[in-house]
Amino acid sequence: MALEADDRLAVMELIALHGHLVDDGELHRLDELFTDDIVYDITNLGHGSLIGVDAFRDAALAMGALNPVGHHVTNIVLTDLGDGRVGARSKGIGVNADGTCGSVTYEDTVVRGEQGWRISYRKVIARRTPLSAS
């Protein structure tokens, strides 16, 4: 069965919420975004995986001024995985305080629970090399 339009919109808004909560420092609201046992895989960035909301919050606070001032998400593509799960692939742009920026791809698994849709798994993949002819 295809993902209904209401669910599609809810998942896309959920993914967009990440940047707002993190950039505004509203880390006490991460339960609106992630499942309690979120696996936040930043292995590609050299940091392994963060397990749970508290681990994500602690890591964000530990980064302090190294955090980007802006997390922007775009190009969201959703795939219905069945059983109340959605695969989401999106592009992230992080803008740093000095004006530099970086690009990542987010690969998410989003699940429907009692509180609505939440991200249960996110893999962050840095985009380090521009497209080139092979």
Short mmCIF file of C-alpha atoms in Angstrom, two decimals:
data_model
loop_
_atom_site.label_atom_id
_atom_site.label_comp_id
_atom_site.label_asym_id
_atom_site.label_seq_id
_atom_site.Cartn_x
_atom_site.Cartn_y
_atom_site.Cartn_z
CA MET A 1 0.00 0.00 0.00
CA ALA A 2 1.34 3.43 -0.94
CA LEU A 3 2.19 6.04 1.65
CA GLU A 4 -0.80 8.36 2.13
CA ALA A 5 -0.38 12.08 1.41
CA ASP A 6 -0.95 13.02 5.08
CA ASP A 7 1.78 10.64 6.21
CA ARG A 8 4.13 11.80 3.47
CA LEU A 9 3.69 15.42 4.58
CA ALA A 10 4.13 14.51 8.27
CA VAL A 11 7.40 12.68 7.56
CA MET A 12 8.74 15.54 5.44
CA GLU A 13 7.91 18.05 8.18
CA LEU A 14 9.58 15.78 10.74
CA ILE A 15 12.79 15.75 8.71
CA ALA A 16 12.66 19.54 8.39
CA LEU A 17 12.16 19.89 12.17
CA HIS A 18 15.71 18.62 12.84
CA GLY A 19 17.37 21.84 11.73
CA HIS A 20 14.97 24.06 13.63
CA LEU A 21 15.35 22.22 16.93
CA VAL A 22 19.13 21.90 16.74
CA ASP A 23 19.80 25.43 15.45
CA ASP A 24 17.50 26.95 18.08
CA GLY A 25 19.14 24.91 20.84
CA GLU A 26 15.85 23.19 21.70
CA LEU A 27 17.55 19.90 22.47
CA HIS A 28 14.97 19.20 25.21
CA ARG A 29 12.50 18.61 22.35
CA LEU A 30 14.49 15.87 20.56
CA ASP A 31 11.82 13.35 21.57
CA GLU A 32 9.59 15.07 18.99
CA LEU A 33 12.13 14.09 16.33
CA PHE A 34 13.76 10.81 17.33
CA THR A 35 12.74 7.52 18.92
CA ASP A 36 14.28 7.02 22.38
CA ASP A 37 16.67 4.44 20.92
CA ILE A 38 17.70 6.42 17.82
CA VAL A 39 20.84 5.17 16.09
CA TYR A 40 22.56 8.28 14.73
CA ASP A 41 25.31 6.88 12.52
CA ILE A 42 28.10 9.39 11.96
CA THR A 43 30.71 6.76 11.15
CA ASN A 44 31.36 8.45 7.79
CA LEU A 45 32.32 11.59 9.72
CA GLY A 46 34.76 9.59 11.85
CA HIS A 47 32.69 9.38 15.03
CA GLY A 48 30.90 6.00 15.10
CA SER A 49 27.23 5.82 16.08
CA LEU A 50 25.34 7.66 18.78
CA ILE A 51 22.72 5.46 20.44
CA GLY A 52 19.75 7.18 22.05
CA VAL A 53 18.49 10.74 22.37
CA ASP A 54 20.73 11.47 25.37
CA ALA A 55 23.85 10.49 23.41
CA PHE A 56 22.84 12.77 20.53
CA ARG A 57 22.13 15.65 22.93
CA ASP A 58 25.43 15.15 24.78
CA ALA A 59 27.40 15.10 21.52
CA ALA A 60 25.70 18.26 20.25
CA LEU A 61 26.44 20.08 23.52
CA ALA A 62 30.05 18.84 23.54
CA MET A 63 30.62 20.32 20.06
CA GLY A 64 29.68 23.75 21.39
CA ALA A 65 30.77 26.51 19.02
CA LEU A 66 31.85 23.93 16.41
CA ASN A 67 28.18 23.21 15.66
CA PRO A 68 26.91 24.66 12.39
CA VAL A 69 24.77 27.77 12.86
CA GLY A 70 22.37 26.47 10.21
CA HIS A 71 21.21 22.95 9.31
CA HIS A 72 19.21 23.01 6.08
CA VAL A 73 17.53 19.99 4.52
CA THR A 74 16.34 19.61 0.94
CA ASN A 75 15.64 17.06 -1.80
CA ILE A 76 13.61 14.70 0.41
CA VAL A 77 12.70 11.39 -1.24
CA LEU A 78 10.48 8.92 0.63
CA THR A 79 10.00 5.18 0.17
CA ASP A 80 7.25 3.22 1.91
CA LEU A 81 8.98 0.26 3.59
CA GLY A 82 5.73 -1.22 4.94
CA ASP A 83 4.87 -2.07 8.53
CA GLY A 84 4.68 1.61 9.55
CA ARG A 85 8.20 2.37 8.32
CA VAL A 86 9.42 4.87 5.76
CA GLY A 87 12.84 5.20 4.18
CA ALA A 88 13.88 8.81 3.65
CA ARG A 89 16.84 10.16 1.73
CA SER A 90 17.58 13.87 1.86
CA LYS A 91 20.40 16.35 1.38
CA GLY A 92 21.72 18.43 4.25
CA ILE A 93 23.64 21.67 4.05
CA GLY A 94 25.44 22.86 7.16
CA VAL A 95 26.48 26.50 7.39
CA ASN A 96 29.24 27.32 9.87
CA ALA A 97 29.72 30.55 11.81
CA ASP A 98 32.67 31.50 9.56
CA GLY A 99 30.51 31.18 6.44
CA THR A 100 31.96 27.87 5.24
CA CYS A 101 29.52 25.09 4.54
CA GLY A 102 29.35 21.38 3.90
CA SER A 103 26.98 18.96 2.25
CA VAL A 104 25.75 15.61 3.53
CA THR A 105 23.21 12.99 2.60
CA TYR A 106 20.85 11.78 5.32
CA GLU A 107 19.56 8.20 5.04
CA ASP A 108 16.75 7.76 7.55
CA THR A 109 14.37 5.11 8.73
CA VAL A 110 11.23 6.74 10.08
CA VAL A 111 8.72 4.77 12.12
CA ARG A 112 5.14 5.43 13.15
CA GLY A 113 4.55 5.06 16.88
CA GLU A 114 2.06 6.16 19.49
CA GLN A 115 3.38 9.75 19.34
CA GLY A 116 3.39 9.88 15.53
CA TRP A 117 6.33 9.61 13.13
CA ARG A 118 9.88 9.58 14.54
CA ILE A 119 13.34 8.95 13.09
CA SER A 120 14.69 5.65 14.45
CA TYR A 121 17.87 5.53 12.36
CA ARG A 122 19.87 8.22 10.60
CA LYS A 123 23.07 7.70 8.64
CA VAL A 124 24.99 10.88 7.80
CA ILE A 125 27.21 10.65 4.73
CA ALA A 126 29.52 13.56 3.91
CA ARG A 127 29.71 14.74 0.33
CA ARG A 128 33.43 15.36 -0.17
CA THR A 129 33.98 14.97 -3.90
CA PRO A 130 32.20 16.83 -6.70
CA LEU A 131 30.72 14.99 -9.64
CA SER A 132 33.37 14.18 -12.21
CA ALA A 133 33.37 12.45 -15.56
CA SER A 134 34.74 8.91 -15.40
#
